[in-house]
């Protein structure tokens, strides 16, 4: 948590939470309770976040609206963060009775009613004036309490959420295979797409195995693996291993996650479950045997072939795609030649097989096919293929070493665009590369200039000024370009010819879809 390594962790995985965690540096359970509660519109609009963090870091003294409030606010360093504290402030400073405090509670909770809150605020102000409390204190108290009409948080809820947050973080560290498999099996949820979750798992040393008709279930499963690796080696024979980037966490030796059919676009659950039932009855002997026994639509078969799930019956994806298009005939004279596929299925060859005239997919083509059929890849991140062509672009994992105030360039797949109502028109963009996630902030005027590029392009290059505070790095954008249109990437040598040829033909890079929030 202190390192903000919290992708997939309940309640503390958002960009704002990740920016706060290294400053909070939670050391005990109650710190997590505060972390959960403090990143809310109420505390943010009430200007409570920065004073709390400054006091926690010893940068400013702990003060109270009034000394009588010390028992109420001491555990939150004099800053009111919880709804229960607001009620006690009203009872102490305005002599609210239990019924009046209940009226205030309802105003704080009832459909965020500003009208109801306004009436209670007038009553609160009158009572404090009658007690002779200084006008500046009254204003501060009213502002704090009124802010909670905009999504204040009860301490009891924060404690409940903190238990789940801590449990999620524990599972991520100590039971990583189960943690990531569960996240993938319960999509959509949270801030991140399955593509980002898979890449985060790989960066933490967990092997993610591809979809395979002879091995996968409907859901993603935890499986044994004799040769764990920090990055999945991919489903095709000629796919290389990508290097680990970003933060690391221990993974139990011998375990991996096998992707399930649930990640495949357009594959009906009942068809996938019938596939599994047929496989459990008897292993598939060939692609023809598979086609006979499993009632899949033609489009479903094509998708499985394109993403490599039929490679246990073929040499490569395009060979499987070719065989899928063949008309199925009963051949009573065929000779069975036993073999073992890469996925462990028995392989049958016909006397006169129709060989595919198609060349195997290149690595960039396989990655494109992965995203088009599953919206994720177990192979290298698309940015890894481009890295050597981007010598001046900082990797996300290296930004912590960037000097505050310097100008840098970052690039990556846009995985989140956020324009919070409390941010006064500022837009936050998260870019993922092969090492992790970099965050940029865009001022309202700049956003209007680049609105179309920001909202439509899947890959961006952003130049801006580094804001490095307490190890939390944010790039204040000055210029924004679509990555695919960079001329430098259209003059590179043949190593990336397949990828660049597609780009020259007008194709855009393919990556994860963005989760956008307001």
XYZ file of C-alpha atoms in Angstrom:
518
model
C 0.000 0.000 0.000
C 2.778 2.442 0.860
C 4.146 1.998 -2.674
C 0.676 2.490 -4.227
C 0.982 -0.933 -5.864
C -2.770 -1.353 -5.646
C -4.186 -2.157 -9.083
C -7.152 -4.409 -8.394
C -7.268 -3.674 -4.649
C -10.722 -2.733 -3.387
C -11.310 1.000 -2.819
C -7.652 2.091 -3.081
C -6.887 1.396 -6.755
C -7.985 4.715 -8.259
C -5.523 7.301 -9.509
C -6.413 9.647 -6.633
C -5.965 6.902 -4.036
C -2.637 5.890 -5.557
C -1.469 9.500 -5.424
C -2.350 9.672 -1.727
C -1.000 6.326 -0.487
C 2.738 7.186 -0.721
C 2.025 10.361 1.262
C -0.167 8.602 3.808
C 2.210 5.635 4.151
C -0.378 3.611 6.092
C 1.226 1.757 9.000
C -1.802 0.370 10.807
C -5.394 -0.595 10.103
C -6.862 2.769 11.129
C -4.609 4.468 8.579
C -6.382 2.397 5.910
C -9.731 3.522 7.328
C -8.686 7.149 6.864
C -7.281 6.456 3.392
C -10.611 4.992 2.300
C -12.553 7.966 3.674
C -10.341 10.890 2.714
C -10.550 10.555 -1.087
C -14.227 11.528 -1.323
C -15.880 14.626 -2.759
C -16.837 15.789 0.755
C -13.319 15.939 2.266
C -11.884 17.186 -1.051
C -14.361 20.045 -1.444
C -14.092 20.843 2.252
C -10.319 21.299 1.822
C -9.550 18.602 4.378
C -7.188 16.351 2.400
C -4.079 18.554 2.185
C -4.258 19.758 5.809
C -4.498 16.174 7.036
C -1.558 14.973 4.902
C 0.554 17.994 5.897
C -0.136 17.395 9.582
C 0.562 13.690 9.237
C 3.916 14.480 7.616
C 4.750 16.980 10.384
C 4.739 19.899 7.948
C 2.145 21.850 9.908
C 0.942 21.727 13.529
C -2.226 19.955 14.622
C -4.889 22.550 15.463
C -8.589 22.398 16.310
C -11.572 24.632 15.580
C -11.964 24.788 19.358
C -10.175 23.063 22.223
C -13.461 21.433 23.218
C -13.286 19.419 19.992
C -9.920 17.782 20.713
C -11.455 14.499 21.995
C -13.553 14.311 18.820
C -10.881 15.231 16.247
C -7.631 14.077 17.840
C -7.485 10.714 16.027
C -7.828 12.525 12.666
C -5.274 15.221 13.557
C -7.846 17.960 14.017
C -9.394 17.459 10.562
C -13.043 16.256 10.480
C -13.258 13.325 8.085
C -16.234 11.293 9.248
C -19.937 11.871 9.496
C -19.948 10.801 13.143
C -17.452 13.556 13.941
C -19.748 16.132 12.352
C -22.626 15.099 14.591
C -20.464 15.347 17.715
C -19.185 18.781 16.655
C -22.786 19.966 16.362
C -23.670 18.534 19.786
C -20.641 20.148 21.458
C -20.495 23.505 19.674
C -24.221 24.150 19.114
C -25.704 22.098 21.946
C -27.679 20.028 19.467
C -29.904 17.474 21.150
C -30.004 13.855 20.064
C -33.035 14.594 17.881
C -31.355 17.607 16.287
C -28.195 15.587 15.645
C -30.378 12.941 13.999
C -31.885 15.673 11.820
C -28.365 16.693 10.826
C -27.452 13.072 10.076
C -30.455 12.751 7.802
C -29.519 15.965 6.045
C -26.044 14.541 5.453
C -27.451 11.266 4.145
C -30.858 11.916 2.594
C -30.328 11.913 -1.191
C -27.625 14.564 -0.713
C -30.372 17.154 -0.238
C -28.803 20.616 -0.417
C -32.081 22.255 0.619
C -32.346 20.101 3.712
C -28.696 20.769 4.540
C -29.198 24.511 4.124
C -32.000 24.553 6.699
C -29.932 22.618 9.226
C -26.919 24.899 8.606
C -29.004 27.976 9.446
C -30.142 26.326 12.660
C -26.556 25.332 13.466
C -25.203 28.839 12.855
C -27.905 30.439 15.003
C -27.177 28.079 17.890
C -23.421 28.742 17.770
C -23.932 32.505 17.575
C -26.174 32.267 20.619
C -23.303 30.572 22.471
C -20.947 33.412 21.559
C -18.621 31.394 19.318
C -16.366 33.531 17.113
C -17.621 34.147 13.590
C -14.495 32.700 11.912
C -14.878 29.446 13.867
C -18.541 29.270 12.931
C -17.685 29.702 9.245
C -15.075 26.918 9.337
C -17.411 24.542 11.133
C -20.292 25.280 8.778
C -18.036 24.810 5.740
C -16.770 21.468 7.032
C -20.241 20.166 7.824
C -21.780 21.491 4.593
C -19.094 19.732 2.556
C -20.347 16.445 3.914
C -23.661 17.034 2.205
C -21.596 16.184 -0.909
C -20.715 12.568 -0.235
C -19.432 12.572 3.298
C -18.504 9.165 4.668
C -19.475 7.502 7.956
C -16.601 6.032 9.951
C -18.475 2.752 10.274
C -18.584 2.407 6.479
C -14.919 3.349 6.175
C -13.984 0.625 8.663
C -15.972 -1.959 6.707
C -14.388 -0.878 3.439
C -10.917 -0.841 4.998
C -11.312 -4.481 6.045
C -12.015 -5.373 2.409
C -9.168 -3.182 1.175
C -6.688 -4.806 3.547
C -7.974 -8.272 2.651
C -7.620 -7.509 -1.065
C -4.068 -6.244 -0.597
C -3.161 -9.323 1.453
C -4.460 -11.622 -1.291
C -2.557 -9.701 -3.960
C 0.708 -10.225 -2.091
C 0.231 -13.708 -0.628
C -2.297 -15.416 -2.920
C -1.625 -13.711 -6.238
C -2.946 -16.467 -8.574
C -6.307 -16.620 -6.793
C -6.462 -12.826 -6.554
C -5.962 -12.196 -10.265
C -8.132 -15.131 -11.375
C -10.977 -13.813 -9.216
C -10.648 -10.308 -10.641
C -10.765 -11.619 -14.201
C -13.764 -13.814 -13.421
C -15.823 -10.931 -12.068
C -15.469 -8.334 -14.800
C -16.584 -5.666 -15.350
C -15.610 -4.147 -12.023
C -13.209 -1.605 -10.588
C -11.083 0.924 -12.444
C -9.141 -1.363 -14.750
C -9.885 -3.572 -17.738
C -8.841 -7.248 -17.880
C -5.944 -6.219 -20.150
C -4.418 -4.031 -17.433
C -5.059 -6.679 -14.765
C -3.235 -9.291 -16.862
C -0.254 -7.004 -17.407
C -0.116 -6.130 -13.703
C -0.094 -9.850 -12.871
C 2.756 -10.483 -15.303
C 4.778 -7.583 -13.907
C 4.435 -9.250 -10.505
C 5.908 -12.499 -11.793
C 2.679 -14.442 -12.300
C 2.467 -16.518 -15.465
C -0.781 -16.076 -17.393
C -1.529 -18.991 -19.705
C -3.580 -18.401 -22.851
C -7.009 -19.729 -23.718
C -6.819 -23.318 -24.994
C -9.756 -25.564 -25.915
C -8.020 -28.583 -24.386
C -7.223 -26.857 -21.074
C -9.450 -23.859 -20.350
C -12.724 -23.786 -18.410
C -15.375 -21.097 -18.699
C -13.770 -19.200 -15.822
C -10.101 -18.391 -15.353
C -8.475 -20.987 -13.109
C -5.386 -21.423 -10.965
C -3.272 -24.216 -12.444
C 0.067 -25.823 -11.771
C 3.076 -24.761 -13.776
C 6.477 -26.382 -13.609
C 8.313 -23.458 -15.160
C 6.990 -20.187 -13.729
C 8.173 -17.069 -15.450
C 7.729 -13.348 -14.750
C 5.991 -12.931 -18.109
C 3.852 -15.410 -19.985
C 5.774 -17.017 -22.850
C 2.695 -16.766 -25.055
C 0.673 -19.350 -26.872
C 2.625 -19.594 -30.133
C 5.897 -21.405 -30.535
C 7.719 -18.420 -31.971
C 6.497 -15.890 -29.394
C 9.329 -14.592 -27.215
C 9.171 -13.816 -23.536
C 8.828 -10.225 -22.459
C 10.959 -8.877 -19.667
C 9.507 -8.047 -16.301
C 8.958 -4.360 -15.636
C 7.611 -2.354 -12.716
C 7.168 -3.509 -9.168
C 7.585 -7.126 -8.158
C 5.797 -9.305 -5.630
C 6.439 -12.906 -4.626
C 4.444 -15.582 -6.453
C 4.182 -19.139 -5.226
C 6.361 -21.440 -7.310
C 4.477 -23.807 -9.579
C 1.222 -21.891 -9.950
C -0.181 -19.897 -12.848
C -3.513 -18.606 -14.109
C -5.124 -20.195 -17.139
C -7.409 -17.790 -18.968
C -10.962 -19.013 -19.339
C -13.399 -18.807 -22.225
C -15.117 -15.957 -20.369
C -12.516 -13.549 -21.795
C -13.305 -14.479 -25.413
C -15.438 -11.967 -27.289
C -18.607 -13.418 -28.782
C -18.309 -16.930 -27.310
C -21.582 -17.969 -25.681
C -21.287 -19.404 -22.181
C -23.535 -22.390 -22.919
C -21.350 -23.314 -25.886
C -18.178 -23.065 -23.818
C -19.693 -25.186 -21.049
C -20.726 -27.832 -23.581
C -17.148 -27.793 -24.909
C -15.857 -28.497 -21.400
C -18.400 -31.303 -20.875
C -17.388 -32.971 -24.139
C -13.709 -32.692 -23.248
C -14.327 -34.217 -19.810
C -16.108 -37.169 -21.415
C -13.317 -37.775 -23.909
C -10.293 -35.775 -25.001
C -10.491 -34.177 -28.437
C -8.434 -36.116 -30.972
C -8.285 -33.542 -33.745
C -9.792 -30.300 -34.946
C -12.298 -32.304 -37.006
C -13.258 -34.273 -33.893
C -13.623 -31.000 -32.011
C -15.857 -29.527 -34.725
C -18.059 -32.621 -34.797
C -18.637 -32.784 -31.063
C -18.912 -29.128 -30.065
C -21.838 -27.128 -31.539
C -20.077 -23.826 -32.112
C -21.164 -21.163 -34.555
C -18.776 -20.466 -37.415
C -17.889 -17.052 -35.994
C -17.061 -18.649 -32.626
C -14.753 -21.168 -34.309
C -13.039 -18.397 -36.261
C -12.506 -16.372 -33.110
C -11.011 -19.335 -31.233
C -8.664 -20.007 -34.150
C -7.623 -16.372 -34.442
C -6.725 -16.024 -30.751
C -4.732 -19.277 -30.742
C -7.103 -21.440 -28.694
C -7.033 -24.141 -31.421
C -3.237 -24.297 -31.648
C -3.338 -27.659 -29.892
C -4.609 -29.006 -33.237
C -2.489 -26.910 -35.611
C 1.017 -25.586 -36.085
C -0.019 -21.956 -35.723
C -3.053 -19.694 -35.675
C -3.459 -19.226 -39.413
C -3.205 -22.970 -39.961
C -6.081 -23.381 -37.509
C -7.998 -20.581 -39.241
C -7.547 -22.397 -42.555
C -8.756 -25.721 -41.130
C -11.765 -24.087 -39.523
C -12.983 -23.033 -42.981
C -12.742 -26.584 -44.342
C -15.975 -28.458 -44.896
C -16.303 -31.286 -42.407
C -16.618 -34.772 -44.017
C -16.795 -38.197 -42.395
C -13.737 -40.062 -43.669
C -13.978 -43.736 -42.744
C -10.570 -44.461 -44.245
C -8.586 -41.919 -42.332
C -5.529 -43.136 -40.477
C -4.898 -41.950 -36.973
C -1.377 -41.039 -36.029
C -1.095 -40.410 -32.318
C 0.812 -37.386 -31.186
C 0.830 -34.866 -28.391
C -0.024 -31.224 -28.883
C 1.466 -28.293 -27.060
C -1.615 -28.182 -24.803
C -1.466 -31.907 -24.020
C -4.308 -33.069 -26.302
C -3.958 -36.169 -28.515
C -3.370 -35.069 -32.075
C -4.739 -36.983 -35.080
C -3.431 -36.459 -38.567
C -5.345 -37.417 -41.700
C -3.815 -39.363 -44.611
C -4.196 -36.423 -46.954
C -4.315 -33.292 -44.833
C -5.024 -29.978 -46.494
C -2.006 -27.928 -45.574
C -2.428 -24.261 -44.879
C -0.799 -22.010 -47.471
C -0.824 -19.187 -44.920
C 2.301 -18.003 -43.153
C 2.272 -17.870 -39.339
C 1.254 -14.586 -37.767
C 4.044 -12.283 -36.766
C 4.288 -11.199 -33.135
C 2.603 -7.821 -33.781
C -0.160 -9.600 -35.689
C -0.736 -12.014 -32.818
C -0.966 -9.159 -30.344
C -3.442 -7.341 -32.593
C -5.489 -10.538 -32.899
C -5.461 -10.964 -29.111
C -6.894 -7.509 -28.506
C -9.464 -7.895 -31.275
C -10.728 -11.215 -29.924
C -10.239 -10.838 -26.153
C -9.392 -7.167 -25.492
C -6.171 -8.371 -23.820
C -2.960 -10.230 -24.582
C -0.739 -12.643 -22.694
C 2.127 -11.609 -24.953
C 4.248 -8.453 -24.711
C 2.590 -5.112 -24.165
C 2.243 -3.212 -27.488
C 4.552 -0.507 -26.136
C 7.353 -3.036 -25.738
C 7.365 -3.583 -29.491
C 7.804 0.151 -30.039
C 10.236 0.894 -27.224
C 13.450 0.886 -29.265
C 11.836 3.358 -31.676
C 11.091 5.761 -28.807
C 14.508 6.566 -27.325
C 13.417 9.825 -25.691
C 10.218 8.534 -24.130
C 10.352 7.820 -20.419
C 9.065 4.478 -19.168
C 6.448 4.646 -16.440
C 8.634 2.808 -13.949
C 11.507 5.289 -14.446
C 9.501 8.471 -13.806
C 10.158 8.316 -10.068
C 13.750 9.315 -10.932
C 12.693 12.312 -13.049
C 13.703 15.681 -11.662
C 10.876 17.871 -10.399
C 10.172 20.642 -12.892
C 11.960 18.983 -15.810
C 10.286 18.401 -19.165
C 9.763 14.801 -20.251
C 7.767 12.784 -22.749
C 5.619 9.803 -21.841
C 3.640 7.487 -24.108
C 1.329 4.543 -23.806
C -2.072 2.964 -24.132
C -4.800 5.191 -22.660
C -6.416 3.063 -19.947
C -8.310 5.777 -18.070
C -9.593 9.283 -18.689
C -11.105 11.033 -15.709
C -12.719 14.458 -15.306
C -13.950 14.600 -11.686
C -16.586 17.124 -10.756
C -14.330 18.321 -7.933
C -11.352 18.987 -10.254
C -12.588 22.279 -11.770
C -12.370 21.038 -15.344
C -8.956 19.369 -15.093
C -8.638 16.012 -16.850
C -6.465 13.112 -15.674
C -5.091 10.599 -18.171
C -3.458 7.272 -17.309
C -1.061 5.803 -19.883
C 0.062 2.181 -19.599
C 3.313 0.903 -21.051
C 5.206 -2.359 -20.570
C 6.469 -1.281 -17.125
C 3.389 0.211 -15.490
C 1.115 3.259 -15.505
C 2.059 6.936 -15.898
C -0.385 9.727 -15.037
C -0.811 13.102 -16.697
C -2.942 16.108 -15.804
C -4.470 18.283 -18.510
C -5.611 21.846 -17.844
C -9.124 22.804 -19.043
C -7.883 25.054 -21.899
C -5.446 22.410 -23.141
C -8.168 19.774 -22.992
C -10.395 21.897 -25.239
C -7.521 22.262 -27.730
C -6.843 18.525 -27.866
C -10.313 17.220 -26.994
C -10.671 14.986 -30.062
C -7.166 13.507 -29.741
C -7.590 12.861 -26.010
C -11.021 11.263 -26.274
C -10.557 9.266 -29.488
C -6.947 8.043 -29.664
C -6.019 4.755 -27.978
C -2.291 5.593 -27.730
C -0.943 9.006 -26.811
C 2.411 10.754 -26.521
C 2.339 13.511 -23.910
C 5.039 16.074 -23.297
C 4.908 17.962 -20.052
C 6.480 19.124 -16.833
C 7.313 16.682 -14.058
C 5.582 17.198 -10.715
C 7.430 14.878 -8.348
C 6.222 15.133 -4.750
C 6.944 12.498 -2.096
C 7.594 9.937 -4.819
C 4.247 10.601 -6.500
C 4.868 11.637 -10.111
C 2.392 13.512 -12.267
C 3.096 14.975 -15.697
C 1.524 18.383 -16.292
C 0.738 18.177 -20.002
C 1.961 20.816 -22.430
C 1.540 18.985 -25.747
C -0.442 15.875 -26.706
C -0.114 13.793 -29.877
C -1.514 10.503 -31.117
C 1.341 8.009 -30.952
C 0.501 6.333 -34.244
C 1.036 9.525 -36.280
C 4.636 10.135 -35.257
C 6.846 10.348 -38.366
C 9.824 8.792 -36.560
C 7.916 5.552 -36.289
C 7.373 5.324 -40.031
C 11.043 5.316 -40.973
C 12.337 2.449 -38.855
C 14.160 -0.627 -40.234
C 12.718 -4.047 -40.926
C 12.745 -5.454 -37.390
C 9.271 -4.031 -36.844
C 8.236 -4.106 -40.495
C 4.924 -5.874 -39.932
C 3.842 -3.479 -37.238
C 5.005 -0.364 -39.073
C 3.520 -1.510 -42.390
C 0.121 -1.569 -40.768
C 0.711 1.876 -39.323
C 1.784 3.241 -42.712
C -1.393 1.806 -44.190
C -3.368 3.914 -41.751
C -4.051 1.313 -39.078
C -3.960 2.495 -35.498
C -2.253 0.658 -32.678
C -4.521 -1.788 -30.905
C -4.574 -1.971 -27.122
C -6.798 -2.007 -24.100
C -9.999 0.006 -24.047
C -10.095 2.978 -21.693
C -12.245 3.116 -18.575
C -13.524 6.668 -18.458
C -15.009 8.323 -15.364
C -16.536 11.637 -14.490
